[in-house]
PDB file of C-alpha atoms in Angstrom:
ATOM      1  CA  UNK A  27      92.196  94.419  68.583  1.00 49.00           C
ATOM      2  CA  UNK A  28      90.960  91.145  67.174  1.00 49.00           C
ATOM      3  CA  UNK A  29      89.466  88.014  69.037  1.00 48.00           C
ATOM      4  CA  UNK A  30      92.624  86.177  69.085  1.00 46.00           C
ATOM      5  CA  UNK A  31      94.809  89.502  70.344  1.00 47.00           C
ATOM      6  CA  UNK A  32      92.196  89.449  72.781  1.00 47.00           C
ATOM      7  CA  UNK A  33      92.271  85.944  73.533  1.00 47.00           C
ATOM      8  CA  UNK A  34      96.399  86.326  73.652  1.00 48.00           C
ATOM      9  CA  UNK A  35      96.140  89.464  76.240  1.00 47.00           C
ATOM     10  CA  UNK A  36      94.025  87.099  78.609  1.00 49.00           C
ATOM     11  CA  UNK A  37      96.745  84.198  78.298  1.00 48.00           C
ATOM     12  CA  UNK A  38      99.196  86.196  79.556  1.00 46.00           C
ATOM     13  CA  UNK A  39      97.659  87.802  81.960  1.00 49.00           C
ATOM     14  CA  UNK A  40      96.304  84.771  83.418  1.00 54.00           C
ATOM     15  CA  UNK A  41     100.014  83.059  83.157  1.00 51.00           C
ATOM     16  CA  UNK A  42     101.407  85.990  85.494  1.00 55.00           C
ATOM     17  CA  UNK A  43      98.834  85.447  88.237  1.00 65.00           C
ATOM     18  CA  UNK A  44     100.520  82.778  90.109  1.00 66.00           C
ATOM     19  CA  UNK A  45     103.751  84.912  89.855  1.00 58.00           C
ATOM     20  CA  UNK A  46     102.033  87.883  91.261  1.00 64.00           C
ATOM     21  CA  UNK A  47     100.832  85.729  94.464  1.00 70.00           C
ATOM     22  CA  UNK A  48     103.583  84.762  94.792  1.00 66.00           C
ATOM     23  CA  UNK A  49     105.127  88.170  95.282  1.00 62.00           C
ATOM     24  CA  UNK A  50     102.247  89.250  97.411  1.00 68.00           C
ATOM     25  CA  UNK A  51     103.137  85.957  99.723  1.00 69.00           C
ATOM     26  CA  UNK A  52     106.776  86.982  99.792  1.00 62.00           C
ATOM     27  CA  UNK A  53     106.294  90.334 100.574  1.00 65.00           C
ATOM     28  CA  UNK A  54     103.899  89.665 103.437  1.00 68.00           C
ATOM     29  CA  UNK A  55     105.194  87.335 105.050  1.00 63.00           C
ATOM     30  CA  UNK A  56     109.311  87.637 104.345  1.00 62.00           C
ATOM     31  CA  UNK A  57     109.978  91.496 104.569  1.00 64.00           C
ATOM     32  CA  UNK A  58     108.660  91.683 108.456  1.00 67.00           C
ATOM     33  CA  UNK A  59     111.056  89.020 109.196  1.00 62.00           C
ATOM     34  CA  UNK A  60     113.759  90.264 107.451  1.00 64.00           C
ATOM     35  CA  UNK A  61     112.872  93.578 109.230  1.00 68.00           C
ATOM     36  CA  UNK A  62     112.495  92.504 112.561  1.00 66.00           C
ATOM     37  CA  UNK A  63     115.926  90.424 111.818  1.00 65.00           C
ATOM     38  CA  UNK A  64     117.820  93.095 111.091  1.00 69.00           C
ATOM     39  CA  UNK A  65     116.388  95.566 113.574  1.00 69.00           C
ATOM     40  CA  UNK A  66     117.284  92.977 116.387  1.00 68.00           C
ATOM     41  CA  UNK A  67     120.740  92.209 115.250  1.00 69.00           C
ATOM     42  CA  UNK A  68     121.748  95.504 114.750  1.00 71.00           C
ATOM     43  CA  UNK A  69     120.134  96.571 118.140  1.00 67.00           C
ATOM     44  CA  UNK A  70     121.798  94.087 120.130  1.00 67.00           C
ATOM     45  CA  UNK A  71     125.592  94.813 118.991  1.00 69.00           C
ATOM     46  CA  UNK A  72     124.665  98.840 119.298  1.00 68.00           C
ATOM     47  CA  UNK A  73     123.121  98.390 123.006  1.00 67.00           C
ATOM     48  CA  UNK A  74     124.815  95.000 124.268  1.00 63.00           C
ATOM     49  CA  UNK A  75     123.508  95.545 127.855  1.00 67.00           C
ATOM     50  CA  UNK A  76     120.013  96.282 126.501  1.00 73.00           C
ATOM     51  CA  UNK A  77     117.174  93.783 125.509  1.00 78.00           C
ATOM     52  CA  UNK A  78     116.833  94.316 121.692  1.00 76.00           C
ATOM     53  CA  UNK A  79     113.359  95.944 120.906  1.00 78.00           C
ATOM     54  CA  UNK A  80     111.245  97.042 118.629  1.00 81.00           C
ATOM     55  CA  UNK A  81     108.973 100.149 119.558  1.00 84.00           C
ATOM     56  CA  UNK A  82     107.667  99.285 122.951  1.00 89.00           C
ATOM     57  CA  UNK A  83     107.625  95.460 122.267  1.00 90.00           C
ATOM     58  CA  UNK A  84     110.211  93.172 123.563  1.00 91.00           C
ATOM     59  CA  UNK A  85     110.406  89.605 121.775  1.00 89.00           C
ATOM     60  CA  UNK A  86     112.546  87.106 124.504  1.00 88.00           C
ATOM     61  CA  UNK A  87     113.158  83.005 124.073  1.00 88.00           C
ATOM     62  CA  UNK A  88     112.400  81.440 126.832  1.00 93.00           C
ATOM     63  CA  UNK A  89     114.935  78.478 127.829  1.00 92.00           C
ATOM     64  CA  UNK A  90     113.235  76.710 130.737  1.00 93.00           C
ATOM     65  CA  UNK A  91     109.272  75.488 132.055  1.00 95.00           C
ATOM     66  CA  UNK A  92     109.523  77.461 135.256  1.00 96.00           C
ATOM     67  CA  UNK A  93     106.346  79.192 133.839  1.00 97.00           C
ATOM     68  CA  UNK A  94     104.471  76.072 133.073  1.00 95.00           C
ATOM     69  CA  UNK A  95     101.896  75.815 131.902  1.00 95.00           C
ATOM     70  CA  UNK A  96     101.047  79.636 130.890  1.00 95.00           C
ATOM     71  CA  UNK A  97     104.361  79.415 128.960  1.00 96.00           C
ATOM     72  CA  UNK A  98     106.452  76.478 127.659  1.00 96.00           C
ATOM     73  CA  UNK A  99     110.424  76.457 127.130  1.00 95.00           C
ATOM     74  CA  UNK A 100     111.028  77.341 123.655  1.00 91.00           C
ATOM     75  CA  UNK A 101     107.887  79.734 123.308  1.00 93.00           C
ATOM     76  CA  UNK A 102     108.710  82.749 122.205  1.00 90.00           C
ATOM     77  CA  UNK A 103     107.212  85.556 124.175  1.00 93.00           C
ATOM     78  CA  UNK A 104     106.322  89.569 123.305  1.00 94.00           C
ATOM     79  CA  UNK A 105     106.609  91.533 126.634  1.00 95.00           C
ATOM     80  CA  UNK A 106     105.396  95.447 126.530  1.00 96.00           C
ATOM     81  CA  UNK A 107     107.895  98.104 128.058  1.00 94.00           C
ATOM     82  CA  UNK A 108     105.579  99.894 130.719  1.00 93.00           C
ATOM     83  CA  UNK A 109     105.730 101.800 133.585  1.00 94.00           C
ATOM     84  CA  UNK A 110     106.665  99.980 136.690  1.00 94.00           C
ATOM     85  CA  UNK A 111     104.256 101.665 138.872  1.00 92.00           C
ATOM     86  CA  UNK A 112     101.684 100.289 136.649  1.00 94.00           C
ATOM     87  CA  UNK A 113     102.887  96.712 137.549  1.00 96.00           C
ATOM     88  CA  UNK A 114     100.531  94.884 139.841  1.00 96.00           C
ATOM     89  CA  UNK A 115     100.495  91.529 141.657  1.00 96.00           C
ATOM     90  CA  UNK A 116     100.042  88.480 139.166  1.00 96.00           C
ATOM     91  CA  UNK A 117     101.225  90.130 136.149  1.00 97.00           C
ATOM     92  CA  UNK A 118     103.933  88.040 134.429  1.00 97.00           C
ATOM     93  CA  UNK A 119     106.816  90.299 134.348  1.00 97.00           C
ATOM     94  CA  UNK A 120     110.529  89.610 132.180  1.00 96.00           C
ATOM     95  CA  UNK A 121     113.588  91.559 134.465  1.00 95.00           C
ATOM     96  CA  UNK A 122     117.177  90.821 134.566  1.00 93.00           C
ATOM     97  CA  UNK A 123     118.063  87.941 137.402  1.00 92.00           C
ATOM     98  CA  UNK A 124     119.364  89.963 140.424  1.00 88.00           C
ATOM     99  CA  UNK A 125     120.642  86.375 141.105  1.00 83.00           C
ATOM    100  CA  UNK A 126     122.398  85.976 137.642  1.00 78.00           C
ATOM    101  CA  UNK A 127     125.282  87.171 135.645  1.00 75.00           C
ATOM    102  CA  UNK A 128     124.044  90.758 135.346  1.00 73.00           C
ATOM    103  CA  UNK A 129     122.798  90.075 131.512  1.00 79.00           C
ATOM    104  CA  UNK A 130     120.785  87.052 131.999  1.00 88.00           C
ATOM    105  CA  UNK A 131     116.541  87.540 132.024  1.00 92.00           C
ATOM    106  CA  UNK A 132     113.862  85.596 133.975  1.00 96.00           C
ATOM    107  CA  UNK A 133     110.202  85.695 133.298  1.00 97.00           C
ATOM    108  CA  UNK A 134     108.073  85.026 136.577  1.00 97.00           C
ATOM    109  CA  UNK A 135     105.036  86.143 138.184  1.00 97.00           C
ATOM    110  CA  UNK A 136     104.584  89.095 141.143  1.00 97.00           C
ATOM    111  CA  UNK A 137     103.370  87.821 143.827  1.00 97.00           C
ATOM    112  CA  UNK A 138     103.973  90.836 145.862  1.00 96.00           C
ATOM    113  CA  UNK A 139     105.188  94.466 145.655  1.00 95.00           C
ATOM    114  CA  UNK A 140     107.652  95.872 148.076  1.00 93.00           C
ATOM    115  CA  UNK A 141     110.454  98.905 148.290  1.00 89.00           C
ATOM    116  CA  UNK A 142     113.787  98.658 149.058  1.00 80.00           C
ATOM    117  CA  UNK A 143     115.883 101.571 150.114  1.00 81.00           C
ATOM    118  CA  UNK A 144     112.705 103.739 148.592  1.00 84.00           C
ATOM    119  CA  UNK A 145     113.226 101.720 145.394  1.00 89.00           C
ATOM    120  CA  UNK A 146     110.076 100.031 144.042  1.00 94.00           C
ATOM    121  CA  UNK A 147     110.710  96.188 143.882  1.00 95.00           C
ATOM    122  CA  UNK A 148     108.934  93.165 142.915  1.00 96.00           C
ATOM    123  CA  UNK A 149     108.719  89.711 144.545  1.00 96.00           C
ATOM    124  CA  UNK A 150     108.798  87.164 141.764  1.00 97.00           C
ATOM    125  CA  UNK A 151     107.876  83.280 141.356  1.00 97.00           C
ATOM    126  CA  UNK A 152     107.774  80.843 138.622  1.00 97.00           C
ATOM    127  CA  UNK A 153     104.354  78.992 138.113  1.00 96.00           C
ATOM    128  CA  UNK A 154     105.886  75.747 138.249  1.00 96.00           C
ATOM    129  CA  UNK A 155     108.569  76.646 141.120  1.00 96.00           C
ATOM    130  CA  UNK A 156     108.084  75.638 145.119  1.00 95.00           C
ATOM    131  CA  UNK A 157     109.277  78.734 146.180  1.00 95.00           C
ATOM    132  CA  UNK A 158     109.329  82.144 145.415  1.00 95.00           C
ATOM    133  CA  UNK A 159     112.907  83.541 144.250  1.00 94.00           C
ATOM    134  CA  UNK A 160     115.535  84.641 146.520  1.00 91.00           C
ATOM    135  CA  UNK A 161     115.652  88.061 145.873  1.00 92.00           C
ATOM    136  CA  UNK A 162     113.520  91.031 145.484  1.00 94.00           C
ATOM    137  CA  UNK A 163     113.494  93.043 141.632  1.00 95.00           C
ATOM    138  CA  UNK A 164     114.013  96.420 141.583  1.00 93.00           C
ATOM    139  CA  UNK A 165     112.439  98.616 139.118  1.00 94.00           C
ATOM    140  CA  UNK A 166     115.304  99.112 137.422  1.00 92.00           C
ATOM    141  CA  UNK A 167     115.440  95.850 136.047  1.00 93.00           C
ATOM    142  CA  UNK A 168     112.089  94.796 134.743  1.00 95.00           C
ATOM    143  CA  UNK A 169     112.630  94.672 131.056  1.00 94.00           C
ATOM    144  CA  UNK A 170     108.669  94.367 130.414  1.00 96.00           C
ATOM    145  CA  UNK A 171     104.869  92.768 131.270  1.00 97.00           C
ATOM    146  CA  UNK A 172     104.209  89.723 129.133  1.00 97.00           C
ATOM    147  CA  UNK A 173     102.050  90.008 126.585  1.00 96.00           C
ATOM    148  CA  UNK A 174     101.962  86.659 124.673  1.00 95.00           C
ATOM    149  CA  UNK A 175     103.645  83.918 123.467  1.00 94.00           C
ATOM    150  CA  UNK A 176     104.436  82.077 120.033  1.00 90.00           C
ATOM    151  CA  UNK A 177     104.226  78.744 120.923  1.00 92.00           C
ATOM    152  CA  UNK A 178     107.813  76.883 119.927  1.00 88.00           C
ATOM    153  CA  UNK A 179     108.900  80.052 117.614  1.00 84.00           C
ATOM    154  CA  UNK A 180     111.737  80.339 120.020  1.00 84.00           C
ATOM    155  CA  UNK A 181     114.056  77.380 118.230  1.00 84.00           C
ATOM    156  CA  UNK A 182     112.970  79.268 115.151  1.00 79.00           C
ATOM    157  CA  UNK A 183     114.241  82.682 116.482  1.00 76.00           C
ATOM    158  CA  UNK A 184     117.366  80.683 117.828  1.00 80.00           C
ATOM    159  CA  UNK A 185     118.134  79.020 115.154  1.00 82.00           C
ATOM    160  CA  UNK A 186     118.092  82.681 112.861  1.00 74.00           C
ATOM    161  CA  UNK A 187     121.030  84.109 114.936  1.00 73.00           C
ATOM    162  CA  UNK A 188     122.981  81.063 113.429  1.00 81.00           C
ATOM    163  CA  UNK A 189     125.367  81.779 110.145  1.00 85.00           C
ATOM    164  CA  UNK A 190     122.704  78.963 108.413  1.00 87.00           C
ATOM    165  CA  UNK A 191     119.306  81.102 109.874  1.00 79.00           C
ATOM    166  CA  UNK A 192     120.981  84.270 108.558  1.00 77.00           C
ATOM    167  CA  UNK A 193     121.599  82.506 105.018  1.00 83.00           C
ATOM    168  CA  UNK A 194     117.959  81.180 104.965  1.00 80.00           C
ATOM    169  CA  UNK A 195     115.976  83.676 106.907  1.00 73.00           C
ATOM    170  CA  UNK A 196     117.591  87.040 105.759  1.00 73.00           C
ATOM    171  CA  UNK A 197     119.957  86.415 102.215  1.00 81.00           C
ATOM    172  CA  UNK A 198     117.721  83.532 100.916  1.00 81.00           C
ATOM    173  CA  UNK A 199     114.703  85.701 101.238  1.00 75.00           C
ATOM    174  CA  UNK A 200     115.912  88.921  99.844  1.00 78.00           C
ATOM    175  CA  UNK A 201     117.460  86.671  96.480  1.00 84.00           C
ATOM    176  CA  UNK A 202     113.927  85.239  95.988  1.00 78.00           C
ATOM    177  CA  UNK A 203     112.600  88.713  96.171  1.00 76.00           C
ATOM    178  CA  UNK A 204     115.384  90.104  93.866  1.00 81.00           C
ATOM    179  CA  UNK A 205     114.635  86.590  91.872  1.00 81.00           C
ATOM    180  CA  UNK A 206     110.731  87.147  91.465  1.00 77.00           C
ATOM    181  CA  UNK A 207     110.979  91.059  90.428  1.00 78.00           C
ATOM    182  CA  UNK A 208     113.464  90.033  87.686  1.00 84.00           C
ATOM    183  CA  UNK A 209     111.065  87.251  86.110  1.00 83.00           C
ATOM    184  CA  UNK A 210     108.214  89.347  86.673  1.00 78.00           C
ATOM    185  CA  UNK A 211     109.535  92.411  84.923  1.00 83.00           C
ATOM    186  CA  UNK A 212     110.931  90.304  82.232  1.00 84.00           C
ATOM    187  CA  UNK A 213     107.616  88.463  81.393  1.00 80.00           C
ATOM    188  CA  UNK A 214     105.932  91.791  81.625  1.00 79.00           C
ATOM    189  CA  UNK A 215     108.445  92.754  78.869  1.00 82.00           C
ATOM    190  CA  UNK A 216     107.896  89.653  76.987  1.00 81.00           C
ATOM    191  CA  UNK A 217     103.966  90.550  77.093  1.00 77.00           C
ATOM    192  CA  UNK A 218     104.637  93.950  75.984  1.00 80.00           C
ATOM    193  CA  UNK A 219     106.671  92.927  72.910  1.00 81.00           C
ATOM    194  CA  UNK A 220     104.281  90.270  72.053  1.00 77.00           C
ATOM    195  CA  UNK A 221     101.264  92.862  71.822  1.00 75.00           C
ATOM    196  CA  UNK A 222     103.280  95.486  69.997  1.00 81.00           C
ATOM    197  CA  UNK A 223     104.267  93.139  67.629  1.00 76.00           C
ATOM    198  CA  UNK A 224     100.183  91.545  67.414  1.00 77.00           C
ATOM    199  CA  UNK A 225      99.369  95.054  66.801  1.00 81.00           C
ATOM    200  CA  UNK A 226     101.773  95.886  64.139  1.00 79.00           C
ATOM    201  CA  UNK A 227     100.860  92.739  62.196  1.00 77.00           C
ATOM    202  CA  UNK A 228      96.802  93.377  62.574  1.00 79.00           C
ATOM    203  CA  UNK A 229      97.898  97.489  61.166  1.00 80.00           C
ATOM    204  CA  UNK A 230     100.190  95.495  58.185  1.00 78.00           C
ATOM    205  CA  UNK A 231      96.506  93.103  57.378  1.00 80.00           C
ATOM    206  CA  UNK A 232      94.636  96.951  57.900  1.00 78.00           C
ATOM    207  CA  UNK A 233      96.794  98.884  55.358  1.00 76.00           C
ATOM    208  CA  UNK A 234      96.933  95.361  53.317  1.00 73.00           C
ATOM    209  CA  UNK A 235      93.008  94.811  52.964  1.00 75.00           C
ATOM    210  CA  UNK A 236      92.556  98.834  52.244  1.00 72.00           C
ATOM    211  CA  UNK A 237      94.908  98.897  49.121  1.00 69.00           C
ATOM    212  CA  UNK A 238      93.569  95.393  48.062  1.00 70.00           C
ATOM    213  CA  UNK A 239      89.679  97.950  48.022  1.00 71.00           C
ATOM    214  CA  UNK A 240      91.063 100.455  46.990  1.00 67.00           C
ATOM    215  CA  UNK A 241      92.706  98.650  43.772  1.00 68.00           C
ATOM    216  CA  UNK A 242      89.475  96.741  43.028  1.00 64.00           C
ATOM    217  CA  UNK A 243      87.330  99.875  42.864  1.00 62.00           C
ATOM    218  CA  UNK A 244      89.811 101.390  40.293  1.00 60.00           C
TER     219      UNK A 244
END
């Protein structure tokens, strides 16, 4: 291949750089959230009375600053599903309210380990709180031990389970990814063409400059 085929090759490889970042940026950072999206949705209208998680890792918003200032309302925290004999005093722990509705979840600290009826059961506080909370949690209803938070990713994470955050956060994403393949693969066809087509014509000038010899020696 000639200097300017050459030259032509590097052009376009060169042009489709900034399209291939920009599938490497897409698929890093939107495919996890579209996975983690999806896994949560569906895992929350299969097991209603369950926290939605994914492996042993429980992602929770958290709506208030009773844990101030180790966590801030509208963090988003990452609890791990352990064994509650494993559970000791001061750990941060996330458990469904024995005070609440039955479905609502609190995250507070232990500040002392106790049984009830042979149960295990946990004495809980918020940080921020006077008092400790009125009742005892069983075993049964620690969801997990905080881990650690996202600061403020909670509004984000709220604002996905909207009909708008599913548009942007789940269909927008997977269009631009549909979007970007299609351009790619269609410059990459564009490429193609052009070097057949550079080829053919340098083969034409080949043949062309061998019969032009090949007539002056006769």
């Amino acid at each position: 291949m000639n200097q300017k085929n050459e030259n032509n090759t590097q052009t376009k490889t060169s042009a489709n750089k900034p399209l291939t970042v920009i599938g490497i940026i897409l698929c890093v950072i939107l495919l996890p959230i579209l996975i983690v999206n999806v896994t949560l949705i569906i895992k929350s209208y299969v097991n209603k009375d369950e926290v939605p998680s994914i492996g042993k890792k429980v992602p929770m918003i958290v709506m208030t600053d009773s844990m101030y200032p180790v966590i801030h309302s509208g963090d988003l925290i990452i609890c791990n599903r352990v064994d509650t004999s494993e559970i000791k005093e001061k750990d941060v722990i996330s458990f469904f309210d024995p005070s609440g509705n039955g479905t609502s979840v609190v995250t507070h600290r232990v500040v002392g380990i106790t049984e009830e009826d042979g149960v295990l059961a946990f004495k809980t506080k918020g940080d921020a709180n006077n008092a400790e909370d009125q009742q005892a949690v069983k075993a049964e209803k620690v969801v997990g031990v905080y881990s650690f938070r996202i600061p403020k990713a909670g509004h984000v994470a709220m604002f996905m389970q909207t009909t708008a955050g599913l548009i942007i956060c789940v269909i927008l994403p997977l269009i631009l990814f549909v979007g970007y393949d299609v351009i790619r693969r269609r410059r990459f066809e564009k490429a193609n063409q052009a070097d057949t087509a550079a080829l053919l014509a340098e083969l034409e000038e080949l043949k062309a400059q061998k019969a032009a010899k090949e007539k002056d020696v006769q």
